[in-house]
Amino acid sequence: MKHMKQIHIGIIGLGTVGTGVARLLVENSDVISARLGAELVFKKGADLDIARDRGMNFAPGVLTTDPYEVINDPEIDIVLEMIGGIDLARQFICRCIETGKHVVTANKALLASHGNQLFRLAAEKGVALAYEASVGGCMPIIKTIRESLVGNRIQAVTGILNGTCNYILTRITREGMSFEQALDLAKAEGYAEADPSLDVDGFDTAHKLAVLSAIAFGMEINYDDIHIEGISEITPMDIEFAAQCGYAIKLLAITKFDGQSVEARVHPTMIPLEDMLSNVSGTMNAVTVSGDAVGDMILYGHGAGMMPTASAVISDVVDIARSIVAGGAMRVPVLSFRMEQIRKMAVKPMDEIFTHYYFRFSAMDQPGVLAKIAGILGDHDISIKSVRQTERKLNGAVPVYILTHQACEAQVKKALAKIAELEVIPQPPVLIRMEAPEEEKAQQQS
């Protein structure tokens, strides 16, 4: 490493991911330098607690409780924001950009809420704001869309982007647990927070989807218009019936662009068992990207965790360092498209979405009930694909399962409201959307 150029790194936040990044910078310094042609030097790290044992030794003076010692250090080239949250992280990143420092972050919530402003500021100052670790953990989904698929018109991105939700649904599927039981197990295993709402209510997935939609379609980040539903209402009964019909239930992030309008939605979804996403289990993540040239391709990997996320952070650091070594500007636009090409796009209202549906009705065991349900669905242009009525009773009512052909969300809502008013339907209907059954894909391609 004699005469090798040094690039100095500062880290704000030495929690789980920040510590993992520091470990990689030290433990894998030789292979990183061999690939980069320069030495990455961890110069300073800021954290509120600098006394805690992090499983590694730091040189004297490296740790500080003052983040501005990192931000204002003239020798530091790249600052890693690893504290999470919104306000302080935004303040620190803006200050770094203003002082001409490149920034790497894994903060999807911040990008979903303030990414448009931060990316514009970085472009104006001629510095990089990199964020690979914000979506999909170690999966290089950002780099794949921005660089590897740059020659494609991206048509859709569909993914399992939250390991906590996927773990819970896996346990319900395999053991027949209730949602509450599976959530308790996830907490005990360390996969769910004490307050799991950000994960199980779908918000974390939506933050990531907002970022993916922007880089896929050249649009400004639009988190506010994403339709979001969580998994707390999913039951073993619905998962069992889905499996009998050849489907699995996953919390999916779905974004599509038809050249005119954008769909962006997060909700539990039934997907065919032959779809690779249906076999993604435990805390793993996976994303399918559909492009006009490549067709469908899938990325799979750990969506969270110390070292997988640290790996994605280091990939951003090395990308920036390569530009520094080459003496040039950042060659890849931050949102894939040139900043002047980024457009404000509205997300299609959920009522205008057309997809397939699964319904479960709790019906009184009386003649003519099914005919009444079918009649209301027909009145709202909802065509039934299959129907099943089981003999087992739930609270005195018989479950009736219906799968539909494509229908309009607005009409579905109206129909279910009418059905719920029937005296023979004592409980609210259950709705789960279904994504792209194979026969519809074939029709779209023909």
CSV table of C-alpha atoms in Angstrom, one decimal:
chain,number,residue,atom,x,y,z
A,1,MET,CA,0.0,0.0,0.0
A,2,LYS,CA,3.0,2.2,-0.3
A,3,HIS,CA,2.2,5.6,-1.9
A,4,MET,CA,-1.5,4.5,-2.1
A,5,LYS,CA,-3.9,7.4,-2.0
A,6,GLN,CA,-5.9,7.7,1.2
A,7,ILE,CA,-9.6,8.6,1.4
A,8,HIS,CA,-10.9,9.5,4.8
A,9,ILE,CA,-14.2,8.2,6.1
A,10,GLY,CA,-16.4,9.6,9.0
A,11,ILE,CA,-19.3,7.8,10.5
A,12,ILE,CA,-22.2,9.4,12.4
A,13,GLY,CA,-23.9,6.7,14.4
A,14,LEU,CA,-22.0,3.6,15.6
A,15,GLY,CA,-25.0,1.4,16.3
A,16,THR,CA,-25.5,-2.0,14.7
A,17,VAL,CA,-24.9,-1.0,11.1
A,18,GLY,CA,-22.3,1.7,11.8
A,19,THR,CA,-20.3,-0.7,13.8
A,20,GLY,CA,-20.6,-3.3,11.0
A,21,VAL,CA,-19.3,-0.7,8.5
A,22,ALA,CA,-16.3,0.1,10.8
A,23,ARG,CA,-15.5,-3.6,11.0
A,24,LEU,CA,-15.5,-4.1,7.3
A,25,LEU,CA,-13.3,-1.0,6.7
A,26,VAL,CA,-10.8,-2.6,9.1
A,27,GLU,CA,-11.1,-6.3,8.6
A,28,ASN,CA,-11.5,-6.2,4.8
A,29,SER,CA,-9.2,-3.2,4.1
A,30,ASP,CA,-6.8,-5.3,2.0
A,31,VAL,CA,-9.4,-6.6,-0.5
A,32,ILE,CA,-11.1,-3.2,-0.6
A,33,SER,CA,-7.8,-1.5,-1.3
A,34,ALA,CA,-6.9,-4.0,-4.0
A,35,ARG,CA,-10.2,-3.4,-5.8
A,36,LEU,CA,-10.2,0.4,-5.3
A,37,GLY,CA,-6.6,1.3,-5.8
A,38,ALA,CA,-6.8,3.5,-2.7
A,39,GLU,CA,-6.9,3.1,1.1
A,40,LEU,CA,-10.1,3.8,2.9
A,41,VAL,CA,-9.2,5.2,6.3
A,42,PHE,CA,-11.8,5.3,9.1
A,43,LYS,CA,-10.8,8.7,10.6
A,44,LYS,CA,-13.6,9.5,13.0
A,45,GLY,CA,-16.8,8.1,14.3
A,46,ALA,CA,-19.5,9.9,16.4
A,47,ASP,CA,-22.0,8.3,18.8
A,48,LEU,CA,-23.7,9.2,22.0
A,49,ASP,CA,-22.1,6.2,23.7
A,50,ILE,CA,-18.5,5.8,22.9
A,51,ALA,CA,-17.7,3.6,25.9
A,52,ARG,CA,-19.7,0.5,24.8
A,53,ASP,CA,-17.8,-2.6,23.7
A,54,ARG,CA,-18.3,-2.9,20.0
A,55,GLY,CA,-16.1,-6.0,19.6
A,56,MET,CA,-13.2,-4.1,18.0
A,57,ASN,CA,-10.5,-1.7,19.0
A,58,PHE,CA,-10.4,1.9,17.9
A,59,ALA,CA,-7.3,4.1,17.7
A,60,PRO,CA,-7.1,6.9,20.2
A,61,GLY,CA,-9.1,10.0,19.1
A,62,VAL,CA,-11.2,8.1,16.5
A,63,LEU,CA,-14.4,8.2,18.6
A,64,THR,CA,-16.3,11.3,19.7
A,65,THR,CA,-19.7,12.2,21.0
A,66,ASP,CA,-19.8,15.3,18.8
A,67,PRO,CA,-21.1,14.7,15.3
A,68,TYR,CA,-19.8,18.0,14.1
A,69,GLU,CA,-16.2,16.8,14.7
A,70,VAL,CA,-17.0,14.5,11.8
A,71,ILE,CA,-18.9,17.0,9.7
A,72,ASN,CA,-16.4,19.8,10.1
A,73,ASP,CA,-13.2,17.8,9.7
A,74,PRO,CA,-11.6,19.1,6.5
A,75,GLU,CA,-9.7,15.8,5.9
A,76,ILE,CA,-12.9,13.6,5.8
A,77,ASP,CA,-14.1,13.0,2.2
A,78,ILE,CA,-17.1,10.8,2.8
A,79,VAL,CA,-19.5,10.9,5.7
A,80,LEU,CA,-21.8,7.9,6.6
A,81,GLU,CA,-25.1,8.9,8.2
A,82,MET,CA,-26.1,5.8,10.3
A,83,ILE,CA,-28.3,7.3,13.0
A,84,GLY,CA,-31.7,6.9,11.4
A,85,GLY,CA,-34.6,9.1,12.2
A,86,ILE,CA,-35.6,12.2,10.3
A,87,ASP,CA,-34.8,15.6,11.7
A,88,LEU,CA,-31.3,15.2,13.0
A,89,ALA,CA,-30.2,13.0,10.1
A,90,ARG,CA,-31.5,15.6,7.6
A,91,GLN,CA,-29.7,18.3,9.5
A,92,PHE,CA,-26.4,16.4,9.4
A,93,ILE,CA,-26.7,15.4,5.8
A,94,CYS,CA,-27.5,18.9,4.7
A,95,ARG,CA,-24.5,20.3,6.6
A,96,CYS,CA,-22.2,17.7,5.0
A,97,ILE,CA,-23.4,18.5,1.5
A,98,GLU,CA,-23.0,22.2,2.2
A,99,THR,CA,-19.4,21.6,3.2
A,100,GLY,CA,-18.7,19.6,0.0
A,101,LYS,CA,-18.6,16.2,1.6
A,102,HIS,CA,-20.0,13.1,-0.1
A,103,VAL,CA,-22.7,11.3,1.9
A,104,VAL,CA,-23.8,7.7,2.3
A,105,THR,CA,-27.0,6.8,4.1
A,106,ALA,CA,-29.2,3.8,4.7
A,107,ASN,CA,-32.1,6.0,5.9
A,108,LYS,CA,-35.2,5.0,3.8
A,109,ALA,CA,-37.6,7.0,6.0
A,110,LEU,CA,-35.6,10.2,5.5
A,111,LEU,CA,-35.3,9.6,1.7
A,112,ALA,CA,-39.1,8.9,1.4
A,113,SER,CA,-39.9,12.1,3.2
A,114,HIS,CA,-37.1,14.5,2.1
A,115,GLY,CA,-35.2,12.7,-0.6
A,116,ASN,CA,-36.2,15.1,-3.4
A,117,GLN,CA,-34.8,18.1,-1.5
A,118,LEU,CA,-31.6,16.3,-0.5
A,119,PHE,CA,-30.9,14.9,-4.0
A,120,ARG,CA,-31.4,18.3,-5.5
A,121,LEU,CA,-29.0,19.9,-3.0
A,122,ALA,CA,-26.4,17.2,-3.6
A,123,ALA,CA,-26.6,17.8,-7.4
A,124,GLU,CA,-26.3,21.6,-6.9
A,125,LYS,CA,-23.1,21.1,-4.8
A,126,GLY,CA,-21.7,18.5,-7.1
A,127,VAL,CA,-21.4,15.8,-4.4
A,128,ALA,CA,-22.7,12.3,-4.1
A,129,LEU,CA,-25.6,11.2,-1.9
A,130,ALA,CA,-25.6,7.4,-2.1
A,131,TYR,CA,-28.3,5.1,-0.6
A,132,GLU,CA,-27.9,1.5,-1.7
A,133,ALA,CA,-28.4,0.1,1.8
A,134,SER,CA,-31.8,1.9,2.2
A,135,VAL,CA,-33.6,-0.7,0.1
A,136,GLY,CA,-33.2,-4.5,0.3
A,137,GLY,CA,-30.2,-4.7,2.6
A,138,CYS,CA,-27.3,-6.4,0.8
A,139,MET,CA,-29.3,-6.8,-2.5
A,140,PRO,CA,-27.9,-4.4,-5.1
A,141,ILE,CA,-31.3,-3.4,-6.2
A,142,ILE,CA,-30.5,0.4,-6.6
A,143,LYS,CA,-27.4,-0.3,-8.6
A,144,THR,CA,-29.2,-2.9,-10.7
A,145,ILE,CA,-31.9,-0.5,-11.8
A,146,ARG,CA,-29.7,2.6,-12.1
A,147,GLU,CA,-26.8,0.9,-14.0
A,148,SER,CA,-27.3,-2.7,-15.1
A,149,LEU,CA,-30.8,-2.0,-16.5
A,150,VAL,CA,-30.1,1.5,-17.9
A,151,GLY,CA,-31.1,0.3,-21.4
A,152,ASN,CA,-34.5,-0.9,-20.3
A,153,ARG,CA,-37.9,0.7,-19.9
A,154,ILE,CA,-38.8,-0.6,-16.4
A,155,GLN,CA,-42.3,-1.8,-16.4
A,156,ALA,CA,-42.7,-3.1,-12.9
A,157,VAL,CA,-40.9,-3.7,-9.6
A,158,THR,CA,-42.4,-6.2,-7.2
A,159,GLY,CA,-40.8,-7.2,-3.9
A,160,ILE,CA,-40.7,-8.6,-0.4
A,161,LEU,CA,-38.9,-5.8,1.3
A,162,ASN,CA,-39.5,-6.3,5.0
A,163,GLY,CA,-38.0,-9.3,6.8
A,164,THR,CA,-40.1,-8.9,9.9
A,165,CYS,CA,-43.4,-9.3,8.0
A,166,ASN,CA,-42.0,-12.1,5.9
A,167,TYR,CA,-40.9,-14.0,9.0
A,168,ILE,CA,-44.3,-13.6,10.6
A,169,LEU,CA,-46.1,-14.8,7.5
A,170,THR,CA,-43.7,-17.7,7.2
A,171,ARG,CA,-44.5,-18.8,10.7
A,172,ILE,CA,-48.3,-18.5,10.2
A,173,THR,CA,-47.9,-20.5,7.0
A,174,ARG,CA,-45.8,-23.3,8.4
A,175,GLU,CA,-47.1,-23.6,11.9
A,176,GLY,CA,-50.7,-22.4,11.6
A,177,MET,CA,-50.0,-19.7,14.3
A,178,SER,CA,-52.2,-16.6,14.7
A,179,PHE,CA,-50.7,-13.3,13.7
A,180,GLU,CA,-50.3,-12.4,17.4
A,181,GLN,CA,-48.4,-15.7,18.2
A,182,ALA,CA,-46.1,-15.2,15.2
A,183,LEU,CA,-45.4,-11.6,16.2
A,184,ASP,CA,-44.5,-12.6,19.7
A,185,LEU,CA,-42.1,-15.2,18.3
A,186,ALA,CA,-40.6,-12.6,16.0
A,187,LYS,CA,-40.0,-10.3,19.0
A,188,ALA,CA,-38.5,-13.2,21.0
A,189,GLU,CA,-36.1,-14.0,18.1
A,190,GLY,CA,-35.1,-10.3,17.8
A,191,TYR,CA,-36.8,-9.9,14.4
A,192,ALA,CA,-39.4,-7.4,15.6
A,193,GLU,CA,-39.2,-4.2,17.6
A,194,ALA,CA,-41.1,-3.7,20.9
A,195,ASP,CA,-43.3,-1.4,18.8
A,196,PRO,CA,-43.5,-3.3,15.5
A,197,SER,CA,-46.0,-1.0,13.8
A,198,LEU,CA,-43.5,0.5,11.3
A,199,ASP,CA,-42.9,-3.0,10.0
A,200,VAL,CA,-46.2,-4.9,10.3
A,201,ASP,CA,-48.4,-2.0,9.2
A,202,GLY,CA,-46.4,-1.7,5.9
A,203,PHE,CA,-44.8,1.7,6.4
A,204,ASP,CA,-41.2,0.5,6.2
A,205,THR,CA,-42.0,-1.3,3.0
A,206,ALA,CA,-43.7,1.8,1.6
A,207,HIS,CA,-40.6,3.9,2.3
A,208,LYS,CA,-38.5,1.6,0.2
A,209,LEU,CA,-41.2,1.4,-2.6
A,210,ALA,CA,-41.2,5.2,-2.9
A,211,VAL,CA,-37.4,5.1,-3.6
A,212,LEU,CA,-37.7,2.2,-6.0
A,213,SER,CA,-40.5,3.9,-8.0
A,214,ALA,CA,-38.4,7.0,-8.4
A,215,ILE,CA,-35.4,5.4,-9.8
A,216,ALA,CA,-37.4,3.0,-12.0
A,217,PHE,CA,-39.6,5.5,-13.7
A,218,GLY,CA,-37.7,8.9,-13.4
A,219,MET,CA,-40.2,10.4,-11.1
A,220,GLU,CA,-39.9,12.5,-7.9
A,221,ILE,CA,-40.2,10.4,-4.7
A,222,ASN,CA,-43.8,10.2,-3.9
A,223,TYR,CA,-44.4,8.5,-0.6
A,224,ASP,CA,-47.7,10.3,0.4
A,225,ASP,CA,-49.8,8.7,-2.4
A,226,ILE,CA,-48.7,5.1,-1.8
A,227,HIS,CA,-51.6,2.8,-0.7
A,228,ILE,CA,-50.4,1.0,2.4
A,229,GLU,CA,-51.9,-2.0,4.2
A,230,GLY,CA,-50.3,-4.3,6.8
A,231,ILE,CA,-50.5,-7.9,7.7
A,232,SER,CA,-52.3,-7.9,11.1
A,233,GLU,CA,-55.5,-9.2,9.6
A,234,ILE,CA,-54.0,-12.2,7.9
A,235,THR,CA,-55.3,-15.5,9.4
A,236,PRO,CA,-54.1,-19.1,9.1
A,237,MET,CA,-57.5,-19.9,7.5
A,238,ASP,CA,-56.8,-17.5,4.6
A,239,ILE,CA,-53.2,-18.8,4.2
A,240,GLU,CA,-54.5,-22.4,4.2
A,241,PHE,CA,-57.1,-21.8,1.6
A,242,ALA,CA,-54.6,-19.8,-0.6
A,243,ALA,CA,-52.2,-22.8,-0.5
A,244,GLN,CA,-55.0,-25.2,-1.5
A,245,CYS,CA,-55.6,-22.9,-4.6
A,246,GLY,CA,-51.9,-22.8,-5.4
A,247,TYR,CA,-51.0,-19.5,-3.9
A,248,ALA,CA,-48.9,-18.0,-1.1
A,249,ILE,CA,-49.7,-14.8,0.8
A,250,LYS,CA,-46.8,-12.2,1.1
A,251,LEU,CA,-46.6,-8.6,1.9
A,252,LEU,CA,-45.7,-7.1,-1.4
A,253,ALA,CA,-44.4,-3.8,-2.6
A,254,ILE,CA,-45.8,-3.3,-6.1
A,255,THR,CA,-45.0,-0.5,-8.5
A,256,LYS,CA,-45.9,-0.4,-12.2
A,257,PHE,CA,-45.7,2.1,-15.1
A,258,ASP,CA,-47.6,1.7,-18.3
A,259,GLY,CA,-46.2,4.8,-20.0
A,260,GLN,CA,-49.0,7.0,-18.7
A,261,SER,CA,-49.6,6.3,-15.0
A,262,VAL,CA,-47.9,4.9,-12.0
A,263,GLU,CA,-49.2,2.3,-9.6
A,264,ALA,CA,-47.6,2.2,-6.1
A,265,ARG,CA,-49.1,0.0,-3.4
A,266,VAL,CA,-48.2,-2.1,-0.4
A,267,HIS,CA,-50.5,-4.8,0.8
A,268,PRO,CA,-50.8,-8.5,1.5
A,269,THR,CA,-51.0,-10.3,-1.8
A,270,MET,CA,-51.7,-13.8,-3.0
A,271,ILE,CA,-49.1,-14.9,-5.5
A,272,PRO,CA,-48.8,-18.2,-7.4
A,273,LEU,CA,-46.7,-20.9,-5.8
A,274,GLU,CA,-44.7,-21.2,-9.0
A,275,ASP,CA,-43.6,-17.5,-8.6
A,276,MET,CA,-40.1,-17.4,-7.1
A,277,LEU,CA,-41.3,-14.8,-4.6
A,278,SER,CA,-43.7,-17.2,-3.0
A,279,ASN,CA,-40.7,-19.3,-1.9
A,280,VAL,CA,-38.9,-16.5,-0.1
A,281,SER,CA,-39.1,-17.5,3.6
A,282,GLY,CA,-38.0,-16.3,7.0
A,283,THR,CA,-36.4,-12.9,7.1
A,284,MET,CA,-35.1,-13.0,3.6
A,285,ASN,CA,-36.0,-10.3,1.0
A,286,ALA,CA,-36.4,-10.6,-2.8
A,287,VAL,CA,-37.3,-8.2,-5.6
A,288,THR,CA,-38.5,-8.9,-9.2
A,289,VAL,CA,-37.7,-6.2,-11.8
A,290,SER,CA,-39.5,-6.3,-15.1
A,291,GLY,CA,-37.9,-4.6,-18.1
A,292,ASP,CA,-38.8,-4.5,-21.8
A,293,ALA,CA,-35.4,-6.0,-22.8
A,294,VAL,CA,-34.6,-8.4,-19.9
A,295,GLY,CA,-38.1,-9.6,-19.0
A,296,ASP,CA,-38.3,-10.6,-15.4
A,297,MET,CA,-35.2,-10.9,-13.2
A,298,ILE,CA,-35.0,-11.4,-9.4
A,299,LEU,CA,-32.6,-10.4,-6.6
A,300,TYR,CA,-32.6,-12.3,-3.4
A,301,GLY,CA,-30.8,-11.8,-0.1
A,302,HIS,CA,-30.7,-10.6,3.5
A,303,GLY,CA,-32.8,-7.4,3.8
A,304,ALA,CA,-31.3,-6.3,7.1
A,305,GLY,CA,-28.7,-7.2,9.7
A,306,MET,CA,-25.3,-5.7,10.7
A,307,MET,CA,-23.0,-7.2,8.1
A,308,PRO,CA,-25.4,-7.5,5.0
A,309,THR,CA,-26.4,-3.8,5.4
A,310,ALA,CA,-22.8,-2.8,6.1
A,311,SER,CA,-21.8,-4.6,2.8
A,312,ALA,CA,-24.3,-2.4,0.9
A,313,VAL,CA,-22.9,0.8,2.6
A,314,ILE,CA,-19.4,-0.1,1.7
A,315,SER,CA,-20.4,-0.6,-2.0
A,316,ASP,CA,-21.6,3.0,-2.0
A,317,VAL,CA,-18.4,4.2,-0.3
A,318,VAL,CA,-16.2,2.5,-2.9
A,319,ASP,CA,-18.3,3.8,-5.8
A,320,ILE,CA,-17.7,7.4,-4.5
A,321,ALA,CA,-14.1,6.7,-3.8
A,322,ARG,CA,-13.5,5.4,-7.3
A,323,SER,CA,-14.8,8.7,-8.7
A,324,ILE,CA,-12.5,10.6,-6.2
A,325,VAL,CA,-9.5,8.5,-7.4
A,326,ALA,CA,-10.4,9.1,-11.0
A,327,GLY,CA,-10.6,12.9,-10.3
A,328,GLY,CA,-14.0,13.1,-11.9
A,329,ALA,CA,-17.5,14.0,-10.9
A,330,MET,CA,-20.1,11.4,-9.9
A,331,ARG,CA,-20.9,9.7,-13.2
A,332,VAL,CA,-24.2,8.0,-12.3
A,333,PRO,CA,-27.2,10.3,-11.6
A,334,VAL,CA,-28.5,9.8,-8.1
A,335,LEU,CA,-32.0,8.8,-9.3
A,336,SER,CA,-30.7,7.1,-12.5
A,337,PHE,CA,-32.2,9.8,-14.7
A,338,ARG,CA,-30.5,13.2,-15.1
A,339,MET,CA,-31.9,15.6,-12.5
A,340,GLU,CA,-33.5,17.8,-15.2
A,341,GLN,CA,-35.4,14.8,-16.5
A,342,ILE,CA,-37.0,13.9,-13.1
A,343,ARG,CA,-40.7,14.5,-13.4
A,344,LYS,CA,-43.4,14.9,-10.8
A,345,MET,CA,-45.9,12.0,-11.3
A,346,ALA,CA,-49.1,11.3,-9.6
A,347,VAL,CA,-49.7,7.8,-8.3
A,348,LYS,CA,-52.9,6.2,-9.6
A,349,PRO,CA,-55.7,6.3,-7.0
A,350,MET,CA,-56.3,2.8,-5.6
A,351,ASP,CA,-60.0,3.0,-6.7
A,352,GLU,CA,-58.7,2.9,-10.3
A,353,ILE,CA,-56.6,-0.2,-9.9
A,354,PHE,CA,-57.6,-3.4,-11.8
A,355,THR,CA,-56.4,-6.7,-10.3
A,356,HIS,CA,-57.7,-10.1,-9.1
A,357,TYR,CA,-59.2,-10.7,-5.8
A,358,TYR,CA,-59.8,-13.2,-3.1
A,359,PHE,CA,-62.9,-12.8,-0.9
A,360,ARG,CA,-63.8,-14.7,2.3
A,361,PHE,CA,-67.4,-14.4,3.5
A,362,SER,CA,-68.8,-15.7,6.8
A,363,ALA,CA,-72.3,-16.8,5.6
A,364,MET,CA,-75.3,-18.2,7.5
A,365,ASP,CA,-75.9,-21.8,6.5
A,366,GLN,CA,-79.1,-21.0,4.5
A,367,PRO,CA,-80.3,-21.7,1.0
A,368,GLY,CA,-79.7,-19.0,-1.6
A,369,VAL,CA,-76.8,-17.2,0.2
A,370,LEU,CA,-74.3,-17.9,-2.5
A,371,ALA,CA,-76.7,-16.8,-5.2
A,372,LYS,CA,-77.2,-13.4,-3.4
A,373,ILE,CA,-73.4,-12.9,-3.1
A,374,ALA,CA,-72.9,-13.8,-6.8
A,375,GLY,CA,-75.7,-11.5,-7.8
A,376,ILE,CA,-74.2,-8.5,-6.1
A,377,LEU,CA,-70.8,-9.3,-7.5
A,378,GLY,CA,-72.3,-9.6,-11.0
A,379,ASP,CA,-74.1,-6.3,-10.6
A,380,HIS,CA,-70.7,-4.6,-10.1
A,381,ASP,CA,-69.0,-6.3,-13.1
A,382,ILE,CA,-67.0,-8.7,-10.9
A,383,SER,CA,-66.6,-12.0,-12.6
A,384,ILE,CA,-66.2,-15.1,-10.4
A,385,LYS,CA,-63.3,-17.5,-11.3
A,386,SER,CA,-63.9,-20.1,-8.6
A,387,VAL,CA,-65.9,-20.5,-5.4
A,388,ARG,CA,-65.8,-22.9,-2.5
A,389,GLN,CA,-68.0,-23.3,0.6
A,390,THR,CA,-66.6,-25.4,3.4
A,391,GLU,CA,-68.6,-27.5,5.9
A,392,ARG,CA,-66.8,-26.3,9.0
A,393,LYS,CA,-68.4,-23.4,10.8
A,394,LEU,CA,-66.8,-20.4,12.4
A,395,ASN,CA,-68.9,-18.7,15.1
A,396,GLY,CA,-72.0,-20.3,13.6
A,397,ALA,CA,-71.3,-19.2,10.0
A,398,VAL,CA,-69.9,-21.1,7.1
A,399,PRO,CA,-66.8,-19.7,5.3
A,400,VAL,CA,-67.3,-19.0,1.6
A,401,TYR,CA,-64.2,-18.5,-0.5
A,402,ILE,CA,-64.3,-16.7,-3.9
A,403,LEU,CA,-61.5,-16.0,-6.4
A,404,THR,CA,-62.3,-13.4,-9.1
A,405,HIS,CA,-61.0,-12.5,-12.5
A,406,GLN,CA,-59.7,-8.9,-13.0
A,407,ALA,CA,-62.0,-6.3,-11.5
A,408,CYS,CA,-61.9,-2.6,-10.6
A,409,GLU,CA,-61.1,-1.8,-7.0
A,410,ALA,CA,-63.8,0.8,-6.7
A,411,GLN,CA,-66.5,-1.7,-7.9
A,412,VAL,CA,-65.1,-4.3,-5.5
A,413,LYS,CA,-65.4,-1.9,-2.5
A,414,LYS,CA,-69.0,-1.1,-3.5
A,415,ALA,CA,-69.9,-4.7,-3.9
A,416,LEU,CA,-68.4,-5.8,-0.6
A,417,ALA,CA,-70.2,-3.0,1.2
A,418,LYS,CA,-73.5,-4.2,-0.2
A,419,ILE,CA,-72.8,-7.8,0.7
A,420,ALA,CA,-71.8,-6.8,4.2
A,421,GLU,CA,-75.3,-5.3,4.6
A,422,LEU,CA,-76.9,-8.7,4.1
A,423,GLU,CA,-78.4,-10.3,7.2
A,424,VAL,CA,-77.0,-13.6,6.2
A,425,ILE,CA,-73.4,-12.2,6.4
A,426,PRO,CA,-72.8,-11.6,10.1
A,427,GLN,CA,-69.1,-10.6,9.8
A,428,PRO,CA,-67.3,-8.2,7.5
A,429,PRO,CA,-65.9,-9.7,4.3
A,430,VAL,CA,-62.2,-10.4,4.0
A,431,LEU,CA,-60.4,-9.1,0.9
A,432,ILE,CA,-56.9,-10.1,-0.3
A,433,ARG,CA,-55.6,-8.9,-3.7
A,434,MET,CA,-54.0,-11.3,-6.1
A,435,GLU,CA,-51.1,-10.4,-8.3
A,436,ALA,CA,-50.7,-11.4,-12.0
A,437,PRO,CA,-51.9,-15.0,-12.3
A,438,GLU,CA,-50.2,-16.8,-15.1
A,439,GLU,CA,-53.2,-16.8,-17.4
A,440,GLU,CA,-53.4,-13.0,-17.3
A,441,LYS,CA,-49.7,-12.6,-17.9
A,442,ALA,CA,-50.2,-14.8,-21.0
A,443,GLN,CA,-53.0,-12.6,-22.2
A,444,GLN,CA,-51.0,-9.4,-21.7
A,445,GLN,CA,-48.1,-10.8,-23.8
A,446,SER,CA,-50.3,-12.1,-26.6
